[in-house]
Amino acid sequence: MSLNVLVIGAGMGGLTAALALARRGHRVAVVDRVAELRPVGAAISVWSNGVKILKALGVGEALEQVSGEMQRMSYYTHDGARLTDFSLTPLYAEVGQRACPVARAALQQLLLDAVGAQAVTLGTACTGYRQDASGVTAHFDDGSERHADLLVIADGTHSRLREQALGRPVPRRYCGYVNWNVRVPASEDLAPLHDWVQYVGDHQRVSLMPMSGDPAHPEFYCFFDVPLPAGSDNDPARYRDELAHHFAGWAPPVQRLIARIDPAAMARVEIHDIDPLETLVAPRVAILGDAAHGMAPDLGQGGCQAMEDAWVLAEALETSSGAIDEALARYDAARVSRVGEIVSRARQRAETTHGADPAATRAWYAELAAEDGRHIMGGMRKTILGGPLG
Ligand code: FAD
């Protein structure tokens, strides 16, 4: 049965949902409040579970072409002593798919092209909806309304619509640290071109990840994490000085990186998450992506989980032959525990990395010095293989 589906939000969650539903024969319209889709943030690592979904939707090969080749992973102390360095090949072999670090803009464009620009309306914000026996009617800030059989709420971590769906406020919680992220031209004096390199110390972190599929213009996706109180100044003119201050005395590649960043192209984000939600559905409504499970980025899973949501929702409608209540119950049953567990693990990882309990962070640094890759890759394997496509 072909349904009329309205998706609010054209981020990677909303667009993947639109694609998954359209591939199953549903008629999908996407609406986003921004006039132009310009994702905030430099890049994203689509881990193997996310890539598997995109491959099943027919866009995974295109993703592989524009993403970086990340073959090894290493950790260094703040002053450049190696803690661990291992190949990611055994992980990719076991899970059957490599990871794809990619520019956010490239991922968004790829999804938009697959969905078709004609299905996406920009510059109109959804202000709420009402539900009745015939479906859902969404209201927009230009006074218009749209009726659909099913509403997909994919309006991101600040979602207001989820509060209407759940009937209660959903507070965001500060994770205690600030993340600056940016792309820089890759070069061997920063890190090996195919390695994901991280420096850790003083509860801070610097990361360089290969992210461009264009061998003529290799790039690193870089980020800097610093524990800071909430509400600190956010002034691009000060980014370089702030980073130079927080990372004074760190290894020479970190100093070179700070010298090379373009502060105007940098994003600075106070990292928040939300507590795991008890349900991701309401009558005729599915909540998806960051609206459903805004999480700390410390497992690199927020976007990948949005892709999994999209796949599971479309599958649930298929197996329920379009019976919407039944499909939503299936979606809820499949996703609440999966994403709740990942939100909690990402929060724990964020706390350990950023010194919520300094003794635990010291213990983690000691673990890294003893790590041969098996423990870290074991955690990644569990996350990846727990996805809907195994
Ligand atoms: P969004 O991308 O926020 O999209 C929501 C859309 O809804 C926006 O376009 C917005 O304009 C629109 N909208 C909002 N309100 C309305 C309204 N009322 N009406 C209409 N439209 C509306 N994930 C990974 O998988 N791997 C990573 O490596 C990774 N790294 C990250 C690093 C950082 C620093 C951060 C902060 C996050 C990271 N994530 C990562 C998480 C990932 O970015 C998010 O999970 C993902 O972007 C969520 O997509 P979304 O579509 O749910 O929400």
XYZ file of C-alpha atoms in Angstrom, residues 36-214:
179
model
C 19.353 26.680 1.770
C 20.627 23.328 3.033
C 24.070 24.026 4.498
C 24.965 21.410 7.097
C 26.691 22.698 10.223
C 30.000 20.957 10.812
C 32.861 19.853 8.646
C 32.494 16.144 8.127
C 31.147 12.953 9.559
C 32.289 9.388 9.785
C 29.620 7.111 8.377
C 30.513 3.842 10.109
C 29.931 0.475 8.453
C 26.361 0.103 9.802
C 25.387 3.408 8.181
C 27.172 2.590 4.918
C 25.325 -0.736 4.735
C 22.003 1.113 4.913
C 23.050 3.591 2.243
C 24.237 0.731 0.035
C 20.897 -1.033 0.441
C 19.258 2.243 -0.657
C 21.478 2.444 -3.730
C 23.744 5.345 -2.726
C 26.525 3.530 -0.854
C 28.833 3.169 -3.854
C 28.570 6.903 -4.548
C 29.364 7.524 -0.881
C 32.454 5.322 -1.075
C 33.694 7.357 -4.036
C 33.549 10.695 -2.206
C 34.718 9.472 1.205
C 38.179 9.063 2.682
C 40.051 5.778 3.041
C 40.667 5.224 6.757
C 42.928 2.196 7.098
C 44.547 2.537 10.538
C 43.750 4.034 13.909
C 46.198 5.418 16.474
C 46.302 7.307 19.760
C 49.145 9.526 21.011
C 49.754 11.319 24.286
C 49.421 15.110 24.170
C 53.182 15.440 23.607
C 53.336 12.876 20.846
C 54.260 9.525 22.444
C 52.469 6.681 20.705
C 49.933 4.827 22.876
C 48.533 2.441 20.265
C 48.443 2.036 16.489
C 46.586 -0.709 14.640
C 45.051 -1.626 11.302
C 41.261 -1.356 10.922
C 41.313 -4.029 8.192
C 40.327 -6.880 10.575
C 37.275 -4.871 11.694
C 36.184 -4.107 8.134
C 36.684 -7.761 7.151
C 34.603 -8.990 10.082
C 31.703 -6.598 9.577
C 31.872 -6.737 5.775
C 32.080 -3.016 5.120
C 34.613 -0.200 5.580
C 33.770 3.114 7.233
C 33.276 6.210 5.063
C 34.394 9.540 6.561
C 32.925 12.228 4.310
C 32.258 15.965 4.045
C 28.791 16.704 5.438
C 27.955 18.775 2.387
C 28.850 15.868 0.060
C 26.671 13.436 2.029
C 23.756 15.853 2.071
C 24.039 16.472 -1.687
C 24.201 12.772 -2.417
C 21.044 12.122 -0.387
C 19.261 15.132 -1.875
C 20.073 14.000 -5.421
C 18.739 10.529 -4.641
C 15.522 11.856 -3.076
C 15.063 14.430 -5.862
C 14.977 18.161 -5.216
C 11.346 18.278 -6.395
C 10.323 16.323 -3.280
C 11.893 18.890 -0.932
C 10.368 22.235 0.045
C 12.726 24.684 1.732
C 12.146 27.864 3.716
C 9.003 26.727 5.583
C 8.998 25.804 9.273
C 6.530 23.329 10.695
C 4.877 24.792 13.801
C 2.837 21.782 14.903
C 0.359 19.188 13.757
C -3.030 17.715 14.553
C -3.955 14.099 14.180
C -7.346 12.649 13.369
C -8.847 9.443 12.012
C -7.813 10.260 8.438
C -4.154 11.051 9.218
C -2.056 14.026 10.229
C -2.278 17.689 9.250
C 0.907 19.702 9.750
C 0.854 23.518 10.056
C 3.578 25.795 8.767
C 4.766 29.291 9.629
C 3.595 30.642 6.244
C 0.028 29.713 7.173
C -0.084 26.637 4.937
C -1.103 23.101 5.940
C -0.248 19.679 4.562
C -2.122 16.476 5.133
C -0.443 13.050 5.208
C -1.057 9.453 6.256
C 2.163 9.457 8.272
C 4.312 12.251 9.727
C 8.042 11.682 10.203
C 9.567 14.082 12.730
C 13.229 14.522 11.764
C 13.782 18.091 12.895
C 17.021 17.498 14.793
C 18.260 17.736 18.353
C 16.349 20.968 19.154
C 13.101 19.341 17.949
C 9.940 21.060 19.122
C 7.646 18.632 17.312
C 8.837 15.678 19.413
C 7.540 17.537 22.475
C 4.095 17.676 20.915
C 4.313 13.994 19.956
C 5.474 12.886 23.410
C 3.321 15.350 25.341
C 6.183 16.548 27.507
C 9.299 18.726 27.286
C 12.538 16.941 26.356
C 15.465 18.850 27.874
C 18.893 18.720 26.274
C 21.759 17.988 28.632
C 25.208 19.572 28.343
C 27.905 16.897 28.046
C 30.544 19.187 29.552
C 32.768 19.904 26.589
C 33.133 22.034 23.471
C 34.040 20.619 20.055
C 35.666 22.691 17.303
C 35.655 20.960 13.900
C 37.057 21.845 10.511
C 38.536 20.435 7.291
C 42.193 21.036 6.379
C 44.282 19.912 3.397
C 45.845 16.595 4.408
C 49.596 16.323 4.565
C 52.088 13.855 6.019
C 53.478 16.451 8.421
C 50.085 16.409 10.194
C 49.341 12.657 10.079
C 49.707 9.655 7.736
C 47.188 10.179 4.922
C 45.109 7.050 5.592
C 45.235 6.969 9.401
C 42.763 8.200 11.983
C 45.084 9.840 14.504
C 44.041 11.107 17.936
C 46.014 12.933 20.638
C 44.682 12.742 24.201
C 45.681 14.397 27.475
C 44.374 16.765 30.193
C 40.822 15.465 29.368
C 41.166 17.059 25.930
C 41.370 15.481 22.513
C 42.563 16.298 18.989
C 41.518 14.100 16.068
C 42.577 13.969 12.406
C 40.644 11.674 10.075
C 41.153 11.181 6.315
C 37.911 12.260 4.632
C 38.247 13.056 0.972
C 37.785 10.613 -1.884
C 39.704 12.900 -4.246
